[in-house]
Amino acid sequence: MLGFAQLFASRLVKAAAILIAIVVMNFFLVHAAPGDPAMVMAGEAGAADEKFVAQLREQFGLDRPLYEQLGTYVGKIVQGDLGFSYRQQRPVWDILAERLPATLVLTLTAFLLALAAGVALGTLAAVAVGTWADSAITVLALLAYATPIYWIGLMLSLLFSIQLGWLPAFGYETIGAGYTGLAHVADVAVHLILPVITLALFYMASYARLTRASMLEVRGLDFVKTAKAKGLTQSRIVTRHVLRNAILPVITVAGIQAGQLVGGSILIETVFAWPGIGRLAFEAVLQRDYQVLLGIFLVTSIMVILFNILTDILYGLVDPRIQVSQ
């Protein structure tokens, strides 16, 4: 337990240093982008004269030197304040709190589906290597990996929503239905099907190919031959010996991609009009809403770091022989 606590504390210290660097870098990258939030707000207000624009810049601190804006922003971050949205006239925390649950539901469901299906298909392909099943899984994985996810989403929506009418084409829930309890959960689940499948296909293909390659490498090692010589059943050899040792590379890749899924859902949320932070980021870019963009970058960065720490912990649980260095 002491070693685990030291490892966790060490990871948190490193994560804090990384997070500070990310905050500073994101601030300069966002402010280096072309466009002026004051001009956008003035244009929407229908009064884009120089005096009004200057008032807006002064009101939101945009007329101050960049280093002063950075100091103010970092100071607020330390206090847990993500700032104020120029465009929506609301605290950034409130905006993210509304959008983040929808993104988490979408990405975590897609991640679990991709991981389970990818490992299962990769295991089947490795066990049946050289057969038609192996070829079919390999071709399916290559197609899913190579096809743009936005095109898959559009085609699935066209087929199952427009042509067949089986599933809703967009949205988080049925507008105006007023469902509550289990009926609301079922309604959200139905709306989840198409975006989850679309997002999961690409990652499922990665995990399937990686699992197959790793299992084929492991099954030729000496300890697997020893297990066969002892007369163990094929299923026990595959699950207890081959898969358990072959799963480590999959955990590594999955741990990296789990955090990236949150930030990588922009296309899916845009195609299916899913009200998450991916779509919010797209809207914030168009509106030059710097504070919202920085808040999204910070939240997604924290999630990536947390998933990386979780991956290190899972190493020790899957294979106790591994000692993760601090």
Short mmCIF file of C-alpha atoms in Angstrom, two decimals:
data_model
loop_
_atom_site.label_atom_id
_atom_site.label_comp_id
_atom_site.label_asym_id
_atom_site.label_seq_id
_atom_site.Cartn_x
_atom_site.Cartn_y
_atom_site.Cartn_z
CA MET A 1 0.00 0.00 0.00
CA LEU A 2 2.88 2.36 0.79
CA GLY A 3 4.41 1.77 -2.64
CA PHE A 4 1.05 2.43 -4.30
CA ALA A 5 0.59 5.67 -2.33
CA GLN A 6 4.08 6.86 -3.28
CA LEU A 7 3.45 6.02 -6.93
CA PHE A 8 0.12 7.85 -6.92
CA ALA A 9 1.61 10.92 -5.19
CA SER A 10 4.52 10.99 -7.64
CA ARG A 11 2.13 10.81 -10.58
CA LEU A 12 0.00 13.64 -9.18
CA VAL A 13 3.05 15.92 -8.79
CA LYS A 14 4.11 15.26 -12.37
CA ALA A 15 0.52 15.72 -13.54
CA ALA A 16 0.33 19.13 -11.86
CA ALA A 17 3.52 20.29 -13.60
CA ILE A 18 2.25 19.03 -16.95
CA LEU A 19 -1.10 20.71 -16.42
CA ILE A 20 0.52 24.09 -15.74
CA ALA A 21 2.51 23.81 -18.96
CA ILE A 22 -0.65 22.86 -20.87
CA VAL A 23 -2.57 25.82 -19.44
CA VAL A 24 0.12 28.30 -20.52
CA MET A 25 0.58 26.73 -23.95
CA ASN A 26 -3.16 26.61 -24.66
CA PHE A 27 -3.52 30.25 -23.64
CA PHE A 28 -0.94 31.43 -26.16
CA LEU A 29 -2.19 29.11 -28.92
CA VAL A 30 -5.78 30.29 -28.57
CA HIS A 31 -4.79 33.96 -28.51
CA ALA A 32 -2.52 33.47 -31.52
CA ALA A 33 -5.50 32.41 -33.63
CA PRO A 34 -6.92 35.09 -35.96
CA GLY A 35 -10.06 36.92 -34.93
CA ASP A 36 -11.19 39.33 -32.24
CA PRO A 37 -13.91 38.37 -29.71
CA ALA A 38 -14.85 42.04 -29.30
CA MET A 39 -15.47 42.39 -33.05
CA VAL A 40 -17.61 39.24 -33.04
CA MET A 41 -19.73 40.48 -30.12
CA ALA A 42 -20.03 43.95 -31.61
CA GLY A 43 -21.08 42.53 -34.96
CA GLU A 44 -23.78 40.41 -33.33
CA ALA A 45 -24.99 43.48 -31.43
CA GLY A 46 -25.22 45.43 -34.70
CA ALA A 47 -22.93 48.19 -33.44
CA ALA A 48 -19.44 47.47 -34.72
CA ASP A 49 -18.10 51.02 -34.42
CA GLU A 50 -14.65 51.58 -32.94
CA LYS A 51 -15.90 53.16 -29.70
CA PHE A 52 -18.21 50.26 -28.90
CA VAL A 53 -15.50 47.71 -29.74
CA ALA A 54 -13.06 49.55 -27.47
CA GLN A 55 -15.61 49.46 -24.65
CA LEU A 56 -16.02 45.72 -25.07
CA ARG A 57 -12.26 45.17 -25.01
CA GLU A 58 -11.97 47.22 -21.82
CA GLN A 59 -14.95 45.47 -20.21
CA PHE A 60 -13.52 41.99 -20.74
CA GLY A 61 -9.86 42.89 -20.24
CA LEU A 62 -8.93 42.29 -23.86
CA ASP A 63 -7.11 45.63 -24.07
CA ARG A 64 -4.50 44.58 -21.50
CA PRO A 65 -1.07 43.20 -22.47
CA LEU A 66 -1.04 39.46 -23.12
CA TYR A 67 1.16 38.68 -20.12
CA GLU A 68 -1.33 40.45 -17.82
CA GLN A 69 -4.19 38.44 -19.30
CA LEU A 70 -2.17 35.26 -18.77
CA GLY A 71 -1.46 36.15 -15.15
CA THR A 72 -5.13 36.87 -14.50
CA TYR A 73 -6.20 33.63 -16.19
CA VAL A 74 -3.70 31.42 -14.33
CA GLY A 75 -4.65 33.07 -11.03
CA LYS A 76 -8.31 32.27 -11.63
CA ILE A 77 -7.48 28.68 -12.63
CA VAL A 78 -5.64 28.15 -9.35
CA GLN A 79 -8.79 29.33 -7.55
CA GLY A 80 -10.97 26.95 -9.58
CA ASP A 81 -12.47 29.70 -11.74
CA LEU A 82 -12.48 28.99 -15.49
CA GLY A 83 -13.58 32.49 -16.35
CA PHE A 84 -16.63 34.07 -17.98
CA SER A 85 -17.97 33.44 -21.47
CA TYR A 86 -18.06 36.64 -23.53
CA ARG A 87 -20.57 35.18 -25.94
CA GLN A 88 -23.03 33.46 -23.60
CA GLN A 89 -22.60 35.85 -20.65
CA ARG A 90 -22.30 32.94 -18.22
CA PRO A 91 -19.54 31.34 -16.13
CA VAL A 92 -17.60 28.74 -18.10
CA TRP A 93 -18.05 26.17 -15.32
CA ASP A 94 -21.84 26.36 -15.71
CA ILE A 95 -21.61 25.87 -19.48
CA LEU A 96 -19.26 22.89 -19.18
CA ALA A 97 -21.37 21.34 -16.40
CA GLU A 98 -24.33 21.29 -18.81
CA ARG A 99 -22.43 19.79 -21.74
CA LEU A 100 -19.89 17.45 -20.11
CA PRO A 101 -22.34 14.70 -18.96
CA ALA A 102 -23.59 14.16 -22.52
CA THR A 103 -20.01 13.82 -23.79
CA LEU A 104 -19.04 11.43 -20.98
CA VAL A 105 -22.06 9.20 -21.66
CA LEU A 106 -21.22 9.10 -25.37
CA THR A 107 -17.45 8.59 -25.11
CA LEU A 108 -17.40 6.13 -22.20
CA THR A 109 -20.08 3.96 -23.80
CA ALA A 110 -18.22 4.01 -27.12
CA PHE A 111 -14.93 3.27 -25.38
CA LEU A 112 -16.27 0.25 -23.47
CA LEU A 113 -17.98 -1.10 -26.60
CA ALA A 114 -14.83 -0.62 -28.71
CA LEU A 115 -12.60 -2.25 -26.10
CA ALA A 116 -14.85 -5.26 -25.49
CA ALA A 117 -15.62 -5.86 -29.17
CA GLY A 118 -12.05 -5.19 -30.29
CA VAL A 119 -10.48 -7.61 -27.81
CA ALA A 120 -13.12 -10.26 -28.56
CA LEU A 121 -12.67 -9.99 -32.34
CA GLY A 122 -8.89 -9.87 -32.05
CA THR A 123 -8.89 -12.98 -29.86
CA LEU A 124 -11.16 -14.82 -32.29
CA ALA A 125 -8.94 -13.84 -35.22
CA ALA A 126 -5.80 -15.02 -33.40
CA VAL A 127 -7.36 -18.35 -32.40
CA ALA A 128 -8.70 -18.93 -35.93
CA VAL A 129 -5.63 -17.54 -37.72
CA GLY A 130 -5.51 -18.42 -41.40
CA THR A 131 -9.23 -19.23 -41.63
CA TRP A 132 -12.11 -17.34 -43.24
CA ALA A 133 -13.06 -15.89 -39.84
CA ASP A 134 -9.58 -14.39 -39.46
CA SER A 135 -9.74 -12.92 -42.96
CA ALA A 136 -13.23 -11.49 -42.41
CA ILE A 137 -12.26 -9.84 -39.11
CA THR A 138 -9.05 -8.44 -40.62
CA VAL A 139 -10.91 -6.94 -43.60
CA LEU A 140 -13.62 -5.51 -41.34
CA ALA A 141 -11.00 -3.95 -39.07
CA LEU A 142 -9.14 -2.42 -41.99
CA LEU A 143 -12.33 -0.93 -43.43
CA ALA A 144 -13.40 0.51 -40.09
CA TYR A 145 -9.92 1.90 -39.48
CA ALA A 146 -9.55 3.50 -42.92
CA THR A 147 -13.04 4.95 -43.39
CA PRO A 148 -13.61 8.52 -42.09
CA ILE A 149 -15.90 8.41 -39.07
CA TYR A 150 -18.02 11.35 -40.23
CA TRP A 151 -18.83 9.47 -43.45
CA ILE A 152 -19.76 6.34 -41.48
CA GLY A 153 -22.00 8.46 -39.28
CA LEU A 154 -23.75 10.04 -42.25
CA MET A 155 -24.29 6.66 -43.94
CA LEU A 156 -25.63 5.03 -40.77
CA SER A 157 -27.96 7.95 -40.24
CA LEU A 158 -29.13 7.80 -43.86
CA LEU A 159 -29.80 4.05 -43.65
CA PHE A 160 -31.27 3.52 -40.18
CA SER A 161 -32.96 6.91 -39.71
CA ILE A 162 -33.98 8.18 -43.13
CA GLN A 163 -34.53 4.97 -45.08
CA LEU A 164 -35.66 2.50 -42.41
CA GLY A 165 -36.84 4.87 -39.71
CA TRP A 166 -35.61 2.60 -36.92
CA LEU A 167 -33.46 5.05 -34.98
CA PRO A 168 -33.41 8.83 -34.37
CA ALA A 169 -31.02 10.73 -36.61
CA PHE A 170 -29.82 13.33 -34.15
CA GLY A 171 -30.15 14.79 -30.67
CA TYR A 172 -29.77 13.64 -27.09
CA GLU A 173 -33.46 12.99 -26.39
CA THR A 174 -36.86 13.37 -27.99
CA ILE A 175 -37.71 17.06 -27.94
CA GLY A 176 -40.92 17.83 -26.10
CA ALA A 177 -41.54 14.24 -25.01
CA GLY A 178 -41.10 14.99 -21.32
CA TYR A 179 -39.98 11.48 -20.41
CA THR A 180 -38.92 10.75 -16.83
CA GLY A 181 -37.35 7.82 -15.01
CA LEU A 182 -36.74 4.66 -17.01
CA ALA A 183 -38.56 6.08 -20.01
CA HIS A 184 -36.04 8.93 -20.17
CA VAL A 185 -33.11 6.50 -19.83
CA ALA A 186 -34.53 4.36 -22.66
CA ASP A 187 -35.02 7.45 -24.84
CA VAL A 188 -31.41 8.58 -24.34
CA ALA A 189 -30.18 5.01 -24.97
CA VAL A 190 -31.97 4.88 -28.32
CA HIS A 191 -30.43 8.21 -29.34
CA LEU A 192 -27.01 6.86 -28.27
CA ILE A 193 -26.97 3.89 -30.63
CA LEU A 194 -25.84 5.54 -33.88
CA PRO A 195 -23.24 7.97 -32.46
CA VAL A 196 -21.78 5.28 -30.16
CA ILE A 197 -21.42 2.75 -32.99
CA THR A 198 -19.89 5.39 -35.26
CA LEU A 199 -17.35 6.52 -32.66
CA ALA A 200 -16.55 2.98 -31.49
CA LEU A 201 -15.83 1.47 -34.92
CA PHE A 202 -12.48 3.18 -35.44
CA TYR A 203 -11.16 2.29 -31.98
CA MET A 204 -12.59 -1.22 -32.17
CA ALA A 205 -10.57 -1.79 -35.33
CA SER A 206 -7.38 -0.62 -33.59
CA TYR A 207 -7.91 -2.89 -30.58
CA ALA A 208 -8.82 -5.88 -32.75
CA ARG A 209 -5.68 -5.59 -34.87
CA LEU A 210 -3.46 -4.98 -31.85
CA THR A 211 -4.96 -7.89 -29.88
CA ARG A 212 -4.54 -10.28 -32.79
CA ALA A 213 -0.91 -9.30 -33.40
CA SER A 214 -0.03 -9.45 -29.70
CA MET A 215 -1.68 -12.84 -29.18
CA LEU A 216 0.07 -14.35 -32.19
CA GLU A 217 3.38 -13.18 -30.75
CA VAL A 218 2.69 -14.46 -27.23
CA ARG A 219 1.33 -17.87 -28.20
CA GLY A 220 4.72 -18.88 -29.61
CA LEU A 221 6.54 -18.30 -26.32
CA ASP A 222 7.88 -21.12 -24.14
CA PHE A 223 5.41 -20.82 -21.27
CA VAL A 224 2.51 -21.36 -23.70
CA LYS A 225 4.18 -24.49 -25.07
CA THR A 226 4.63 -25.70 -21.49
CA ALA A 227 0.93 -25.14 -20.79
CA LYS A 228 0.03 -27.19 -23.87
CA ALA A 229 2.41 -29.95 -22.77
CA LYS A 230 0.64 -30.11 -19.40
CA GLY A 231 -2.60 -30.93 -21.21
CA LEU A 232 -4.51 -27.72 -20.41
CA THR A 233 -7.61 -27.06 -22.48
CA GLN A 234 -7.43 -24.63 -25.40
CA SER A 235 -9.84 -22.18 -23.78
CA ARG A 236 -7.80 -22.10 -20.54
CA ILE A 237 -4.55 -21.56 -22.46
CA VAL A 238 -6.07 -18.71 -24.45
CA THR A 239 -7.75 -16.90 -21.55
CA ARG A 240 -5.35 -17.51 -18.66
CA HIS A 241 -2.00 -17.54 -20.43
CA VAL A 242 -2.07 -16.01 -23.92
CA LEU A 243 -4.67 -13.25 -23.58
CA ARG A 244 -3.55 -12.19 -20.11
CA ASN A 245 -0.03 -11.51 -21.36
CA ALA A 246 -1.09 -10.14 -24.74
CA ILE A 247 -3.52 -7.60 -23.28
CA LEU A 248 -0.83 -5.23 -21.92
CA PRO A 249 -0.20 -3.40 -25.23
CA VAL A 250 -3.96 -3.02 -25.64
CA ILE A 251 -4.21 -1.45 -22.17
CA THR A 252 -1.43 0.98 -23.08
CA VAL A 253 -3.13 2.15 -26.26
CA ALA A 254 -6.60 2.16 -24.69
CA GLY A 255 -5.37 4.25 -21.76
CA ILE A 256 -3.98 6.88 -24.13
CA GLN A 257 -7.06 6.91 -26.36
CA ALA A 258 -9.62 6.95 -23.54
CA GLY A 259 -8.78 10.54 -22.66
CA GLN A 260 -8.50 11.55 -26.31
CA LEU A 261 -12.02 10.28 -27.00
CA VAL A 262 -13.49 13.24 -25.11
CA GLY A 263 -11.65 15.76 -27.26
CA GLY A 264 -12.01 13.66 -30.40
CA SER A 265 -15.81 13.57 -30.37
CA ILE A 266 -16.21 16.91 -32.16
CA LEU A 267 -17.08 15.34 -35.53
CA ILE A 268 -19.51 12.84 -34.04
CA GLU A 269 -21.27 15.43 -31.92
CA THR A 270 -21.54 17.76 -34.91
CA VAL A 271 -22.89 15.06 -37.26
CA PHE A 272 -25.48 13.82 -34.76
CA ALA A 273 -26.20 17.21 -33.09
CA TRP A 274 -25.12 15.72 -29.76
CA PRO A 275 -25.05 18.48 -27.09
CA GLY A 276 -21.58 17.74 -25.67
CA ILE A 277 -18.35 19.67 -25.21
CA GLY A 278 -17.06 18.58 -28.62
CA ARG A 279 -19.85 20.47 -30.33
CA LEU A 280 -19.41 23.28 -27.81
CA ALA A 281 -15.74 23.56 -28.82
CA PHE A 282 -16.74 23.86 -32.48
CA GLU A 283 -19.22 26.61 -31.65
CA ALA A 284 -16.66 28.41 -29.45
CA VAL A 285 -14.13 28.45 -32.29
CA LEU A 286 -16.64 30.07 -34.64
CA GLN A 287 -17.62 32.62 -31.98
CA ARG A 288 -14.02 33.34 -30.83
CA ASP A 289 -15.12 32.49 -27.28
CA TYR A 290 -11.62 32.14 -25.82
CA GLN A 291 -12.64 31.40 -22.24
CA VAL A 292 -14.89 28.50 -23.22
CA LEU A 293 -12.19 27.07 -25.48
CA LEU A 294 -9.59 27.26 -22.73
CA GLY A 295 -12.00 25.63 -20.29
CA ILE A 296 -12.63 22.75 -22.69
CA PHE A 297 -8.90 22.29 -23.27
CA LEU A 298 -8.26 22.23 -19.53
CA VAL A 299 -10.98 19.67 -18.80
CA THR A 300 -9.92 17.35 -21.60
CA SER A 301 -6.26 17.65 -20.56
CA ILE A 302 -7.15 16.66 -17.00
CA MET A 303 -9.03 13.63 -18.28
CA VAL A 304 -6.11 12.51 -20.44
CA ILE A 305 -3.74 12.77 -17.47
CA LEU A 306 -6.12 10.89 -15.18
CA PHE A 307 -6.56 8.08 -17.69
CA ASN A 308 -2.79 7.77 -18.04
CA ILE A 309 -2.44 7.43 -14.25
CA LEU A 310 -5.23 4.84 -14.25
CA THR A 311 -3.42 2.92 -16.99
CA ASP A 312 -0.28 2.70 -14.84
CA ILE A 313 -2.36 1.33 -11.96
CA LEU A 314 -4.04 -1.24 -14.22
CA TYR A 315 -0.64 -2.57 -15.27
CA GLY A 316 -0.01 -3.82 -11.77
CA LEU A 317 -3.49 -5.32 -11.48
CA VAL A 318 -3.30 -7.21 -14.77
CA ASP A 319 0.30 -8.42 -14.25
CA PRO A 320 1.63 -8.12 -10.68
CA ARG A 321 5.16 -8.80 -11.95
CA ILE A 322 5.27 -5.32 -13.47
CA GLN A 323 6.70 -2.62 -11.24
CA VAL A 324 5.84 0.82 -12.59
CA SER A 325 8.68 3.26 -11.91
CA GLN A 326 7.92 6.53 -10.18
#
